[in-house]
Amino acid sequence: MAYPEQGDIIFIDAEPHAGHETGGHDPRHGNIQRPLIVLSNTGYNQFTGMVSGMPITHEMRDDNTRFMQFIDGTSGVHGSIILWQMPFYDFDGRHGRIVGHVSPRLLNTLLARVKDIFDL
C-alpha cells in the first residue's frame, strides 16, 4: 500500500462528521469524499497509516484569513483550502486515494499556518 507524502492532494471519506468538522462534498447524493492537502510528514503517514491536513471546499471563498483559493489543473481539484482545520484520518479505512501534489511554495505556506495554529 502506498501512503501519501507530505504535500499530496488526496480524496478521503469525510463522513460521518459532527459540529464544525468538514464533511463530504454532498453526502445527500452519496459523495462523502473530500479533497485534502496532506500536511503530516511522510514518515508519520507511512508508520501510522494516518494522515492529517487541510480540507478543501468546493467553492471559492474570498475570506483570506480563513480560506485560501486553490486550483490544481492536474488533479482537477479546485475550491478553497480551509486554513483553520486539520483533521486526522485513517487513510485505508476512509478509502483515501492520492490525486496530485502541491508546489513546495504552497506546502511551505500551509506549514507556516500549522505553526500558527499550534503556536510553534
Short mmCIF file of C-alpha atoms in Angstrom, two decimals:
data_model
loop_
_atom_site.label_atom_id
_atom_site.label_comp_id
_atom_site.label_asym_id
_atom_site.label_seq_id
_atom_site.Cartn_x
_atom_site.Cartn_y
_atom_site.Cartn_z
CA MET A 1 0.00 0.00 0.00
CA ALA A 2 1.32 3.43 -0.94
CA TYR A 3 0.67 6.06 1.71
CA PRO A 4 0.60 9.75 0.88
CA GLU A 5 3.57 12.02 1.19
CA GLN A 6 3.52 15.44 2.77
CA GLY A 7 2.09 17.83 0.17
CA ASP A 8 -0.02 15.22 -1.64
CA ILE A 9 -3.57 16.08 -2.64
CA ILE A 10 -5.88 13.24 -1.66
CA PHE A 11 -9.56 12.37 -1.64
CA ILE A 12 -10.80 10.78 1.59
CA ASP A 13 -14.17 9.73 3.05
CA ALA A 14 -15.09 12.61 5.36
CA GLU A 15 -18.36 11.23 6.71
CA PRO A 16 -19.68 10.95 9.30
CA HIS A 17 -18.77 14.36 10.64
CA ALA A 18 -20.08 16.38 13.57
CA GLY A 19 -20.32 20.02 14.62
CA HIS A 20 -17.88 22.31 12.82
CA GLU A 21 -15.98 19.43 11.21
CA THR A 22 -15.89 19.44 7.42
CA GLY A 23 -17.71 16.52 5.84
CA GLY A 24 -18.03 15.22 2.31
CA HIS A 25 -18.93 17.38 -0.65
CA ASP A 26 -22.52 16.19 -0.94
CA PRO A 27 -23.49 13.33 1.39
CA ARG A 28 -27.16 13.57 0.30
CA HIS A 29 -26.08 12.34 -3.12
CA GLY A 30 -23.56 9.76 -1.91
CA ASN A 31 -20.45 11.91 -2.36
CA ILE A 32 -18.76 11.52 1.01
CA GLN A 33 -15.24 12.20 -0.22
CA ARG A 34 -13.45 15.47 0.36
CA PRO A 35 -10.13 16.68 -1.10
CA LEU A 36 -7.40 17.33 1.46
CA ILE A 37 -3.82 18.56 1.27
CA VAL A 38 -1.68 16.26 3.41
CA LEU A 39 0.47 18.19 5.91
CA SER A 40 1.53 15.37 8.24
CA ASN A 41 5.04 14.22 7.38
CA THR A 42 5.65 11.27 5.10
CA GLY A 43 7.27 9.08 7.79
CA TYR A 44 4.29 9.56 10.11
CA ASN A 45 1.85 8.72 7.32
CA GLN A 46 3.70 5.52 6.42
CA PHE A 47 4.27 4.39 10.03
CA THR A 48 0.73 5.00 11.31
CA GLY A 49 -1.43 4.78 8.20
CA MET A 50 -2.99 8.07 9.34
CA VAL A 51 -2.92 11.44 7.57
CA SER A 52 -3.62 14.98 8.66
CA GLY A 53 -4.08 18.02 6.52
CA MET A 54 -6.26 20.90 5.47
CA PRO A 55 -9.53 20.12 3.67
CA ILE A 56 -10.62 21.91 0.52
CA THR A 57 -14.14 23.26 0.00
CA HIS A 58 -15.82 23.05 -3.39
CA GLU A 59 -16.40 26.80 -3.61
CA MET A 60 -14.04 29.74 -3.98
CA ARG A 61 -14.18 31.92 -0.86
CA ASP A 62 -12.88 35.47 -0.51
CA ASP A 63 -12.01 35.33 3.22
CA ASN A 64 -8.19 35.26 3.03
CA THR A 65 -7.80 34.97 6.80
CA ARG A 66 -9.65 31.63 6.99
CA PHE A 67 -9.52 30.31 3.42
CA MET A 68 -7.06 30.23 0.53
CA GLN A 69 -8.30 29.79 -3.02
CA PHE A 70 -6.83 26.75 -4.74
CA ILE A 71 -6.82 25.35 -8.28
CA ASP A 72 -4.84 22.30 -9.38
CA GLY A 73 -5.11 21.72 -13.11
CA THR A 74 -3.56 18.26 -12.99
CA SER A 75 -5.98 16.69 -10.50
CA GLY A 76 -8.94 18.97 -11.25
CA VAL A 77 -9.27 19.86 -7.56
CA HIS A 78 -10.40 23.44 -7.00
CA GLY A 79 -12.04 25.44 -4.25
CA SER A 80 -10.72 26.95 -1.05
CA ILE A 81 -8.31 25.44 1.45
CA ILE A 82 -9.74 25.62 4.96
CA LEU A 83 -6.83 27.13 6.89
CA TRP A 84 -8.24 26.55 10.38
CA GLN A 85 -8.95 22.80 10.33
CA MET A 86 -6.54 19.86 10.41
CA PRO A 87 -8.50 16.62 10.77
CA PHE A 88 -6.78 13.24 11.12
CA TYR A 89 -7.99 10.32 9.01
CA ASP A 90 -7.19 6.63 8.64
CA PHE A 91 -6.03 6.59 5.01
CA ASP A 92 -7.04 2.97 4.25
CA GLY A 93 -10.13 2.90 6.47
CA ARG A 94 -11.51 6.03 4.79
CA HIS A 95 -10.69 4.87 1.25
CA GLY A 96 -8.03 7.50 0.62
CA ARG A 97 -6.57 7.99 -2.81
CA ILE A 98 -3.76 10.23 -3.99
CA VAL A 99 -4.65 12.53 -6.91
CA GLY A 100 -1.87 15.10 -7.02
CA HIS A 101 0.79 17.11 -5.22
CA VAL A 102 1.10 20.81 -4.34
CA SER A 103 4.07 23.03 -5.10
CA PRO A 104 6.85 23.37 -2.50
CA ARG A 105 5.93 27.06 -2.16
CA LEU A 106 2.28 26.31 -1.28
CA LEU A 107 3.34 23.48 1.05
CA ASN A 108 5.65 25.85 2.96
CA THR A 109 2.86 28.45 3.19
CA LEU A 110 0.46 25.88 4.65
CA LEU A 111 3.07 24.51 7.07
CA ALA A 112 3.57 28.07 8.35
CA ARG A 113 -0.18 28.18 9.03
CA VAL A 114 0.15 24.93 11.01
CA LYS A 115 2.79 26.61 13.17
CA ASP A 116 0.34 29.47 13.79
CA ILE A 117 -2.45 27.03 14.76
CA PHE A 118 -0.25 25.33 17.36
CA ASP A 119 1.73 28.46 18.32
CA LEU A 120 5.06 26.79 17.47
#
